[in-house]
mmCIF file of C-alpha atoms in Angstrom:
data_model
loop_
_atom_site.group_PDB
_atom_site.id
_atom_site.type_symbol
_atom_site.label_atom_id
_atom_site.label_comp_id
_atom_site.label_asym_id
_atom_site.label_seq_id
_atom_site.Cartn_x
_atom_site.Cartn_y
_atom_site.Cartn_z
ATOM 1 C CA MET H 15 -24.837 -53.687 15.881
ATOM 2 C CA GLN H 16 -23.781 -54.141 12.278
ATOM 3 C CA GLU H 17 -23.013 -57.447 10.629
ATOM 4 C CA THR H 18 -19.233 -57.909 10.811
ATOM 5 C CA GLU H 19 -16.769 -60.733 10.341
ATOM 6 C CA ALA H 20 -16.575 -61.154 14.112
ATOM 7 C CA VAL H 21 -20.370 -61.372 14.398
ATOM 8 C CA ALA H 22 -20.500 -63.980 11.608
ATOM 9 C CA ARG H 23 -17.777 -66.050 13.286
ATOM 10 C CA ALA H 24 -19.521 -65.900 16.664
ATOM 11 C CA ARG H 25 -22.860 -66.853 15.076
ATOM 12 C CA ARG H 26 -21.266 -69.868 13.423
ATOM 13 C CA ASP H 27 -19.805 -71.070 16.750
ATOM 14 C CA ILE H 28 -23.041 -70.388 18.633
ATOM 15 C CA GLU H 29 -25.092 -72.357 16.095
ATOM 16 C CA ILE H 30 -22.790 -75.344 16.586
ATOM 17 C CA CYS H 31 -23.227 -74.956 20.339
ATOM 18 C CA ASN H 32 -26.994 -74.817 19.956
ATOM 19 C CA ALA H 33 -26.934 -78.152 18.154
ATOM 20 C CA CYS H 34 -24.594 -79.777 20.669
ATOM 21 C CA ARG H 35 -25.840 -78.280 23.982
ATOM 22 C CA TYR H 36 -23.164 -80.053 26.020
ATOM 23 C CA CYS H 37 -22.401 -76.816 27.892
ATOM 24 C CA GLU H 38 -25.997 -75.842 28.680
ATOM 25 C CA GLY H 39 -25.401 -75.689 32.454
ATOM 26 C CA PHE H 40 -22.113 -73.767 32.375
ATOM 27 C CA CYS H 41 -23.294 -70.133 32.593
ATOM 28 C CA ALA H 42 -26.058 -67.753 31.533
ATOM 29 C CA VAL H 43 -25.008 -67.742 27.864
ATOM 30 C CA PHE H 44 -26.045 -71.260 26.871
ATOM 31 C CA PRO H 45 -29.561 -71.237 28.365
ATOM 32 C CA ALA H 46 -30.034 -67.942 26.483
ATOM 33 C CA VAL H 47 -28.764 -69.572 23.282
ATOM 34 C CA GLU H 48 -31.295 -72.390 23.614
ATOM 35 C CA LEU H 49 -34.209 -69.911 23.460
ATOM 36 C CA ARG H 50 -33.632 -69.131 19.780
ATOM 37 C CA ARG H 51 -32.821 -70.837 16.487
ATOM 38 C CA GLU H 52 -31.738 -67.718 14.588
ATOM 39 C CA PHE H 53 -29.282 -65.103 15.797
ATOM 40 C CA ALA H 54 -29.443 -61.533 14.535
ATOM 41 C CA ALA H 55 -26.448 -59.260 15.079
ATOM 42 C CA GLY H 56 -28.212 -57.769 18.118
ATOM 43 C CA ASP H 57 -28.664 -61.249 19.619
ATOM 44 C CA ILE H 58 -24.965 -61.992 19.154
ATOM 45 C CA SER H 59 -24.123 -58.689 20.854
ATOM 46 C CA TYR H 60 -26.406 -59.624 23.752
ATOM 47 C CA LEU H 61 -24.765 -63.029 24.144
ATOM 48 C CA ALA H 62 -21.289 -61.510 23.889
ATOM 49 C CA ASN H 63 -21.984 -59.084 26.734
ATOM 50 C CA LEU H 64 -23.717 -61.798 28.751
ATOM 51 C CA CYS H 65 -20.521 -63.877 28.548
ATOM 52 C CA HIS H 66 -18.256 -63.476 31.622
ATOM 53 C CA ASN H 67 -15.291 -65.137 29.904
ATOM 54 C CA CYS H 68 -15.036 -68.020 32.391
ATOM 55 C CA ARG H 69 -13.822 -70.236 29.488
ATOM 56 C CA GLY H 70 -15.334 -73.437 30.814
ATOM 57 C CA CYS H 71 -17.012 -74.029 27.458
ATOM 58 C CA TYR H 72 -13.684 -73.840 25.632
ATOM 59 C CA TYR H 73 -12.050 -76.604 27.674
ATOM 60 C CA ALA H 74 -15.177 -78.773 27.621
ATOM 61 C CA CYS H 75 -15.787 -78.432 23.873
ATOM 62 C CA GLN H 76 -15.020 -81.439 21.690
ATOM 63 C CA TYR H 77 -14.883 -79.134 18.640
ATOM 64 C CA ALA H 78 -12.366 -76.639 20.078
ATOM 65 C CA PRO H 79 -8.895 -76.293 18.505
ATOM 66 C CA PRO H 80 -7.139 -78.369 17.261
ATOM 67 C CA HIS H 81 -10.410 -79.800 15.902
ATOM 68 C CA GLU H 82 -10.965 -78.743 12.303
ATOM 69 C CA TRP H 83 -14.089 -76.783 13.260
ATOM 70 C CA GLY H 84 -12.042 -74.701 15.687
ATOM 71 C CA VAL H 85 -14.980 -73.666 17.889
ATOM 72 C CA ASN H 86 -13.705 -71.019 20.319
ATOM 73 C CA VAL H 87 -16.704 -69.339 21.920
ATOM 74 C CA PRO H 88 -14.792 -67.201 24.485
ATOM 75 C CA ALA H 89 -12.538 -65.650 21.826
ATOM 76 C CA ALA H 90 -15.378 -65.207 19.321
ATOM 77 C CA LEU H 91 -17.615 -63.462 21.858
ATOM 78 C CA ALA H 92 -14.711 -61.338 23.137
ATOM 79 C CA GLU H 93 -14.218 -59.985 19.608
ATOM 80 C CA VAL H 94 -17.905 -59.101 19.316
ATOM 81 C CA ARG H 95 -17.928 -57.638 22.814
ATOM 82 C CA ALA H 96 -15.074 -55.297 21.940
ATOM 83 C CA GLU H 97 -16.838 -54.236 18.732
ATOM 84 C CA SER H 98 -20.065 -53.591 20.634
ATOM 85 C CA TYR H 99 -18.358 -51.025 22.877
ATOM 86 C CA ALA H 100 -17.590 -48.896 19.819
ATOM 87 C CA ALA H 101 -20.917 -49.662 18.138
ATOM 88 C CA TYR H 102 -22.966 -48.294 21.045
ATOM 89 C CA ALA H 103 -20.613 -45.484 22.123
ATOM 90 C CA TRP H 104 -21.967 -41.952 22.476
ATOM 91 C CA PRO H 105 -21.268 -39.514 20.957
ATOM 92 C CA ARG H 106 -20.452 -41.486 17.839
ATOM 93 C CA PRO H 107 -17.208 -39.693 16.839
ATOM 94 C CA LEU H 108 -15.600 -40.743 20.146
ATOM 95 C CA ALA H 109 -16.128 -44.426 19.306
ATOM 96 C CA LYS H 110 -12.730 -44.259 17.603
ATOM 97 C CA ALA H 111 -11.194 -44.154 21.084
ATOM 98 C CA PHE H 112 -11.646 -47.938 21.304
ATOM 99 C CA ALA H 113 -9.335 -48.534 18.343
ATOM 100 C CA ARG H 114 -6.148 -47.852 20.342
ATOM 101 C CA ASN H 115 -7.478 -48.062 23.848
ATOM 102 C CA GLY H 116 -4.229 -48.827 25.629
ATOM 103 C CA THR H 117 -2.517 -45.785 24.101
ATOM 104 C CA LEU H 118 -5.511 -43.575 24.914
ATOM 105 C CA LEU H 119 -5.581 -44.600 28.572
ATOM 106 C CA SER H 120 -1.825 -44.149 28.972
ATOM 107 C CA LEU H 121 -1.889 -40.674 27.391
ATOM 108 C CA ALA H 122 -4.940 -39.669 29.448
ATOM 109 C CA ALA H 123 -3.198 -40.653 32.690
ATOM 110 C CA ALA H 124 -0.017 -38.768 31.789
ATOM 111 C CA LEU H 125 -1.892 -35.661 30.644
ATOM 112 C CA GLY H 126 -4.210 -35.738 33.654
ATOM 113 C CA ILE H 127 -1.311 -35.799 36.098
ATOM 114 C CA ALA H 128 0.561 -33.091 34.187
ATOM 115 C CA LEU H 129 -2.522 -30.859 33.985
ATOM 116 C CA VAL H 130 -3.418 -31.098 37.674
ATOM 117 C CA LEU H 131 0.221 -30.633 38.678
ATOM 118 C CA ALA H 132 0.571 -27.517 36.511
ATOM 119 C CA LEU H 133 -2.687 -26.000 37.740
ATOM 120 C CA SER H 134 -1.765 -26.758 41.350
ATOM 121 C CA ILE H 135 1.502 -24.892 41.011
ATOM 122 C CA LEU H 136 -0.098 -21.990 39.121
ATOM 123 C CA THR H 137 -2.804 -21.487 41.739
ATOM 124 C CA ASN H 138 -0.231 -21.493 44.551
ATOM 125 C CA ARG H 139 3.140 -19.952 45.158
ATOM 126 C CA SER H 140 5.840 -22.466 44.221
ATOM 127 C CA ALA H 141 7.208 -22.327 47.750
ATOM 128 C CA SER H 142 3.854 -23.102 49.380
ATOM 129 C CA PHE H 143 3.183 -26.014 46.994
ATOM 130 C CA SER H 144 6.168 -27.909 48.352
ATOM 131 C CA THR H 145 5.641 -27.069 52.017
ATOM 132 C CA ALA H 146 3.329 -28.708 54.533
ATOM 133 C CA GLN H 147 -0.309 -27.606 54.339
ATOM 134 C CA ALA H 148 -3.115 -28.055 56.844
ATOM 135 C CA SER H 149 -5.804 -28.681 54.234
ATOM 136 C CA PHE H 150 -6.132 -30.169 50.751
ATOM 137 C CA TYR H 151 -7.899 -26.985 49.690
ATOM 138 C CA ASP H 152 -4.797 -24.922 50.419
ATOM 139 C CA ILE H 153 -3.262 -26.694 47.424
ATOM 140 C CA ILE H 154 -6.239 -26.971 45.066
ATOM 141 C CA PRO H 155 -9.318 -24.823 45.747
ATOM 142 C CA LEU H 156 -12.481 -26.731 46.591
ATOM 143 C CA TRP H 157 -14.449 -25.019 43.828
ATOM 144 C CA ALA H 158 -11.914 -26.206 41.232
ATOM 145 C CA MET H 159 -12.257 -29.821 42.415
ATOM 146 C CA GLN H 160 -16.043 -29.626 42.427
ATOM 147 C CA VAL H 161 -16.422 -28.005 39.003
ATOM 148 C CA THR H 162 -13.900 -30.309 37.306
ATOM 149 C CA GLY H 163 -15.172 -33.474 38.976
ATOM 150 C CA THR H 164 -18.841 -32.705 38.354
ATOM 151 C CA ALA H 165 -18.288 -31.800 34.699
ATOM 152 C CA THR H 166 -16.112 -34.793 33.774
ATOM 153 C CA PHE H 167 -17.936 -37.434 35.814
ATOM 154 C CA GLY H 168 -21.317 -36.040 34.784
ATOM 155 C CA PHE H 169 -20.398 -36.280 31.110
ATOM 156 C CA SER H 170 -19.132 -39.845 31.586
ATOM 157 C CA LEU H 171 -22.368 -40.912 33.279
ATOM 158 C CA LEU H 172 -24.383 -39.352 30.458
ATOM 159 C CA ALA H 173 -22.241 -41.044 27.791
ATOM 160 C CA MET H 174 -22.568 -44.455 29.478
ATOM 161 C CA ALA H 175 -26.322 -44.022 29.919
ATOM 162 C CA MET H 176 -26.679 -43.233 26.214
ATOM 163 C CA GLY H 177 -24.531 -46.257 25.379
ATOM 164 C CA VAL H 178 -26.747 -48.545 27.451
ATOM 165 C CA ARG H 179 -29.796 -47.054 25.743
ATOM 166 C CA ASN H 180 -28.252 -47.881 22.356
ATOM 167 C CA PHE H 181 -27.431 -51.401 23.532
ATOM 168 C CA TRP H 182 -30.934 -51.995 24.870
ATOM 169 C CA ARG H 183 -32.564 -50.802 21.662
ATOM 170 C CA ASP H 184 -30.431 -53.187 19.639
ATOM 171 C CA ALA H 185 -29.817 -56.162 21.923
ATOM 172 C CA GLY H 186 -32.577 -55.909 24.507
ATOM 173 C CA PRO H 187 -35.857 -57.829 24.411
ATOM 174 C CA LYS H 188 -38.372 -56.625 21.854
ATOM 175 C CA HIS H 189 -41.340 -57.498 24.056
ATOM 176 C CA GLY H 190 -42.104 -57.546 27.764
ATOM 177 C CA ARG H 191 -41.648 -55.132 30.621
ATOM 178 C CA ILE H 192 -38.948 -54.811 33.218
ATOM 179 C CA GLY H 193 -40.449 -56.081 36.474
ATOM 180 C CA PRO H 194 -39.140 -55.962 40.049
ATOM 181 C CA SER H 195 -38.427 -59.700 40.060
ATOM 182 C CA ALA H 196 -36.182 -59.450 36.972
ATOM 183 C CA VAL H 197 -34.376 -56.422 38.437
ATOM 184 C CA ALA H 198 -33.760 -58.266 41.710
ATOM 185 C CA ILE H 199 -32.381 -61.348 39.937
ATOM 186 C CA ALA H 200 -30.140 -59.281 37.660
ATOM 187 C CA LEU H 201 -28.894 -57.197 40.594
ATOM 188 C CA TRP H 202 -27.954 -60.330 42.510
ATOM 189 C CA ASP H 203 -26.139 -61.730 39.472
ATOM 190 C CA VAL H 204 -24.220 -58.453 39.135
ATOM 191 C CA LEU H 205 -23.280 -58.113 42.800
ATOM 192 C CA SER H 206 -22.397 -61.784 43.296
ATOM 193 C CA LEU H 207 -20.658 -62.271 39.915
ATOM 194 C CA LYS H 208 -22.344 -65.667 39.890
ATOM 195 C CA ASN H 209 -21.465 -66.331 36.271
ATOM 196 C CA LEU H 210 -17.740 -66.030 37.001
ATOM 197 C CA GLY H 211 -18.307 -69.317 38.784
ATOM 198 C CA GLY H 212 -18.936 -71.029 35.440
ATOM 199 C CA GLY H 213 -21.006 -74.099 36.108
ATOM 200 C CA GLY H 214 -20.392 -73.693 39.852
ATOM 201 C CA ASN H 215 -16.757 -74.734 40.202
ATOM 202 C CA GLY H 216 -15.147 -71.527 38.963
ATOM 203 C CA CYS H 217 -13.317 -70.380 35.844
ATOM 204 C CA ASN H 218 -10.723 -72.180 33.735
ATOM 205 C CA ASP H 219 -7.841 -69.731 33.706
ATOM 206 C CA ASN H 220 -5.159 -71.614 31.814
ATOM 207 C CA SER H 221 -6.115 -75.294 31.936
ATOM 208 C CA GLU H 222 -9.006 -77.644 32.582
ATOM 209 C CA ALA H 223 -8.545 -77.054 36.323
ATOM 210 C CA PHE H 224 -11.253 -74.922 37.958
ATOM 211 C CA SER H 225 -10.523 -71.897 40.130
ATOM 212 C CA MET H 226 -12.489 -69.146 41.872
ATOM 213 C CA ARG H 227 -9.457 -66.834 41.715
ATOM 214 C CA ARG H 228 -10.824 -64.644 38.912
ATOM 215 C CA ARG H 229 -14.136 -64.224 40.724
ATOM 216 C CA TRP H 230 -12.532 -63.250 44.039
ATOM 217 C CA LEU H 231 -10.158 -60.779 42.368
ATOM 218 C CA HIS H 232 -13.060 -59.154 40.543
ATOM 219 C CA HIS H 233 -14.910 -58.944 43.860
ATOM 220 C CA ALA H 234 -11.901 -57.268 45.485
ATOM 221 C CA MET H 235 -11.592 -54.698 42.702
ATOM 222 C CA PHE H 236 -15.333 -54.048 42.411
ATOM 223 C CA TYR H 237 -16.112 -53.704 46.101
ATOM 224 C CA GLY H 238 -12.857 -51.846 46.723
ATOM 225 C CA PHE H 239 -13.956 -49.313 44.107
ATOM 226 C CA LEU H 240 -17.380 -48.992 45.768
ATOM 227 C CA LEU H 241 -15.770 -48.448 49.182
ATOM 228 C CA CYS H 242 -13.562 -45.691 47.749
ATOM 229 C CA PHE H 243 -16.634 -44.079 46.214
ATOM 230 C CA ALA H 244 -18.391 -44.366 49.585
ATOM 231 C CA ALA H 245 -15.400 -42.662 51.236
ATOM 232 C CA THR H 246 -15.701 -39.738 48.813
ATOM 233 C CA ALA H 247 -19.467 -39.512 49.338
ATOM 234 C CA THR H 248 -19.031 -39.570 53.132
ATOM 235 C CA GLY H 249 -16.407 -36.837 52.906
ATOM 236 C CA PHE H 250 -18.860 -34.735 50.892
ATOM 237 C CA VAL H 251 -21.520 -35.156 53.605
ATOM 238 C CA TYR H 252 -18.996 -34.219 56.299
ATOM 239 C CA HIS H 253 -17.947 -31.079 54.440
ATOM 240 C CA ALA H 254 -21.305 -29.919 53.027
ATOM 241 C CA PHE H 255 -23.619 -30.705 55.936
ATOM 242 C CA LEU H 256 -21.399 -30.948 59.020
ATOM 243 C CA ASP H 257 -18.944 -28.179 58.080
ATOM 244 C CA TRP H 258 -16.024 -30.550 58.654
ATOM 245 C CA PRO H 259 -13.399 -30.047 55.927
ATOM 246 C CA ALA H 260 -10.763 -32.609 54.933
ATOM 247 C CA PRO H 261 -8.318 -34.054 55.856
ATOM 248 C CA TYR H 262 -10.053 -36.311 58.380
ATOM 249 C CA PRO H 263 -8.681 -38.310 61.354
ATOM 250 C CA LEU H 264 -7.306 -41.781 60.679
ATOM 251 C CA LEU H 265 -10.241 -43.459 62.419
ATOM 252 C CA SER H 266 -12.939 -41.432 60.631
ATOM 253 C CA ALA H 267 -15.356 -43.088 58.219
ATOM 254 C CA PRO H 268 -13.912 -41.539 55.005
ATOM 255 C CA VAL H 269 -10.358 -42.609 55.874
ATOM 256 C CA LEU H 270 -11.324 -46.123 56.960
ATOM 257 C CA LEU H 271 -13.537 -46.695 53.919
ATOM 258 C CA GLY H 272 -10.901 -45.304 51.558
ATOM 259 C CA THR H 273 -8.075 -47.312 53.132
ATOM 260 C CA VAL H 274 -9.894 -50.645 52.994
ATOM 261 C CA GLY H 275 -11.198 -49.871 49.520
ATOM 262 C CA GLY H 276 -7.753 -48.891 48.258
ATOM 263 C CA ILE H 277 -6.164 -52.078 49.584
ATOM 264 C CA LEU H 278 -8.876 -54.201 47.964
ATOM 265 C CA MET H 279 -8.482 -52.352 44.652
ATOM 266 C CA ILE H 280 -4.730 -52.916 44.668
ATOM 267 C CA ALA H 281 -5.149 -56.613 45.432
ATOM 268 C CA GLY H 282 -7.781 -57.021 42.710
ATOM 269 C CA THR H 283 -6.039 -55.053 39.966
ATOM 270 C CA ILE H 284 -2.569 -56.492 40.577
ATOM 271 C CA GLY H 285 -3.971 -60.024 40.743
ATOM 272 C CA LEU H 286 -5.918 -59.599 37.510
ATOM 273 C CA LEU H 287 -2.870 -58.012 35.844
ATOM 274 C CA ALA H 288 -0.784 -61.059 36.753
ATOM 275 C CA MET H 289 -3.455 -63.354 35.314
ATOM 276 C CA LYS H 290 -3.425 -61.454 32.000
ATOM 277 C CA PHE H 291 0.124 -62.689 31.384
ATOM 278 C CA THR H 292 -0.346 -66.276 32.581
ATOM 279 C CA ASP H 293 -3.741 -67.154 31.073
ATOM 280 C CA ASP H 294 -4.036 -69.532 28.144
ATOM 281 C CA PRO H 295 -3.745 -67.262 25.066
ATOM 282 C CA VAL H 296 -5.926 -69.426 22.768
ATOM 283 C CA PRO H 297 -9.375 -68.565 24.246
ATOM 284 C CA ASN H 298 -8.249 -64.925 24.526
ATOM 285 C CA VAL H 299 -7.921 -62.084 22.016
ATOM 286 C CA ARG H 300 -4.382 -60.836 22.392
ATOM 287 C CA ARG H 301 -4.937 -57.559 20.537
ATOM 288 C CA LEU H 302 -7.271 -56.465 23.355
ATOM 289 C CA LEU H 303 -4.606 -56.988 26.001
ATOM 290 C CA GLY H 304 -3.208 -53.443 25.776
ATOM 291 C CA GLY H 305 -6.450 -51.730 26.718
ATOM 292 C CA ASP H 306 -7.153 -54.211 29.518
ATOM 293 C CA VAL H 307 -3.684 -53.791 31.023
ATOM 294 C CA ALA H 308 -3.765 -49.987 30.756
ATOM 295 C CA LEU H 309 -7.130 -49.804 32.555
ATOM 296 C CA LEU H 310 -6.008 -52.113 35.361
ATOM 297 C CA MET H 311 -2.813 -50.098 35.787
ATOM 298 C CA LEU H 312 -4.771 -46.834 35.940
ATOM 299 C CA LEU H 313 -7.100 -48.257 38.604
ATOM 300 C CA ALA H 314 -4.110 -49.567 40.562
ATOM 301 C CA LEU H 315 -2.400 -46.168 40.309
ATOM 302 C CA ILE H 316 -5.523 -44.432 41.629
ATOM 303 C CA ALA H 317 -5.578 -46.742 44.643
ATOM 304 C CA VAL H 318 -1.828 -46.566 45.320
ATOM 305 C CA SER H 319 -1.666 -42.771 44.960
ATOM 306 C CA GLY H 320 -4.660 -42.425 47.293
ATOM 307 C CA LEU H 321 -2.934 -44.445 50.009
ATOM 308 C CA VAL H 322 0.308 -42.510 49.465
ATOM 309 C CA LEU H 323 -1.613 -39.242 49.825
ATOM 310 C CA LEU H 324 -3.036 -40.503 53.113
ATOM 311 C CA ALA H 325 0.468 -41.374 54.337
ATOM 312 C CA VAL H 326 2.129 -38.045 53.402
ATOM 313 C CA ARG H 327 -0.682 -35.593 54.154
ATOM 314 C CA ALA H 328 0.343 -32.587 56.230
ATOM 315 C CA THR H 329 3.908 -32.988 54.900
ATOM 316 C CA GLY H 330 5.802 -31.255 52.119
ATOM 317 C CA ALA H 331 5.025 -34.154 49.785
ATOM 318 C CA MET H 332 1.250 -33.710 50.052
ATOM 319 C CA GLY H 333 1.024 -31.323 47.096
ATOM 320 C CA LEU H 334 2.766 -33.663 44.673
ATOM 321 C CA ALA H 335 0.890 -36.734 45.953
ATOM 322 C CA MET H 336 -2.420 -34.917 45.646
ATOM 323 C CA ALA H 337 -1.669 -33.783 42.073
ATOM 324 C CA VAL H 338 -0.820 -37.343 41.021
ATOM 325 C CA HIS H 339 -3.915 -38.795 42.692
ATOM 326 C CA LEU H 340 -6.348 -36.215 41.315
ATOM 327 C CA GLY H 341 -4.687 -36.384 37.891
ATOM 328 C CA CYS H 342 -5.316 -40.135 37.744
ATOM 329 C CA ILE H 343 -8.928 -39.646 38.832
ATOM 330 C CA LEU H 344 -9.404 -36.922 36.198
ATOM 331 C CA ALA H 345 -8.045 -39.258 33.516
ATOM 332 C CA PHE H 346 -10.318 -42.058 34.728
ATOM 333 C CA PHE H 347 -13.397 -39.829 34.584
ATOM 334 C CA LEU H 348 -12.536 -38.670 31.062
ATOM 335 C CA VAL H 349 -11.964 -42.133 29.568
ATOM 336 C CA LEU H 350 -14.592 -43.993 31.602
ATOM 337 C CA PRO H 351 -17.129 -44.353 28.734
ATOM 338 C CA TYR H 352 -14.380 -45.223 26.224
ATOM 339 C CA SER H 353 -12.584 -47.993 28.098
ATOM 340 C CA LYS H 354 -13.367 -51.544 29.113
ATOM 341 C CA MET H 355 -15.147 -50.115 32.169
ATOM 342 C CA VAL H 356 -18.279 -49.882 29.997
ATOM 343 C CA HIS H 357 -18.497 -53.670 30.088
ATOM 344 C CA ALA H 358 -20.038 -53.324 33.553
ATOM 345 C CA THR H 359 -23.034 -51.422 32.169
ATOM 346 C CA TYR H 360 -23.593 -53.608 29.099
ATOM 347 C CA ARG H 361 -23.142 -56.811 31.069
ATOM 348 C CA SER H 362 -25.625 -55.603 33.688
ATOM 349 C CA ALA H 363 -28.130 -54.837 30.930
ATOM 350 C CA ALA H 364 -27.537 -58.273 29.388
ATOM 351 C CA LEU H 365 -28.112 -59.929 32.765
ATOM 352 C CA LEU H 366 -31.353 -57.990 33.099
ATOM 353 C CA ARG H 367 -32.509 -59.282 29.714
ATOM 354 C CA ARG H 368 -31.560 -62.806 30.749
ATOM 355 C CA ALA H 369 -33.580 -62.403 33.972
ATOM 356 C CA MET H 370 -36.567 -61.274 31.911
ATOM 357 C CA GLU H 371 -36.272 -64.425 29.769
ATOM 358 C CA ARG H 372 -35.844 -66.869 32.633
ATOM 359 C CA ASN H 373 -39.365 -68.355 32.373
ATOM 360 C CA ILE H 374 -39.269 -68.902 28.626
ATOM 361 C CA LYS H 375 -39.085 -72.571 27.688
ATOM 362 C CA PRO H 376 -35.985 -73.606 25.650
ATOM 363 C CA LEU H 377 -36.605 -74.619 22.073
ATOM 364 C CA GLY H 378 -36.651 -78.379 21.779
ATOM 365 C CA GLY H 379 -37.293 -78.781 25.511
ATOM 366 C CA ASP H 380 -39.847 -81.170 26.961
#
């Protein structure tokens, strides 16, 4: 991570926080701050990705705007966090995708739908595309789904893994080994989203009032996504090992997992979208709103189109619904390493570093 204006601003705010220490019990960031007196650019990147943006520190801070010092830790760390996504991106030329992220995601979704729709029509007779089909593979061949999905998702996983490697080299601990205890603690922090509870009472969305709404909506989106992934994995097992091709009965495991997961994803994404436009703008970075909104809309569209496909399967509308759904998934796979989705990997790595540091005594402690 290079020294930038955003890094310098965040360092200045963090150094004030380290002298004050009023917020030391709010989240994982402030105990991590207390372990050091100097903050290299890599340390600031680590703290920025450790921050869950609960904003409790902003409303508790006596030096926050309109104070002349204008300490605004959530906004300062959000700026650095956004810069870190581009700084660690792999391959390097594609880091430019973060500059206009909202436009990129919107174009990817439109092109993905158009591409899958065109290929679906070209690989079928126009008449058969708009008539009822018994199987998904009558519309798009299974081999085409497998090759495209494996190539795009495989590349995205590789790109994110390389990004995490770059982050760890720069912002990870310079000494010590990753032990099972640290992994277990970090995994629990990731799965429970404990730090979205702030100091225990929840986040401050747009006032000094506490709320668990952000945490529950993130849970709905996260676990809904995992259930949808589990539905796809179960369908693969059915087809590859049990010779049971899709579509499956309404009470089968893939359909039930996908339905519940889709509903949770819709609830989470729509709820978080609504919060984007009602949150206090001061502890936020408004220029990042476009990319955040575009990603949430793409995730919502994936979930909605999946449920629509379930409702219209075996009808004349199945071809169009399937093209829209697979087009959205294709777009998601392509932009996955170059959207805000990468925050999940960097934040998980930051939580692992924090778990590794948990037994270190704070500077100035008794």
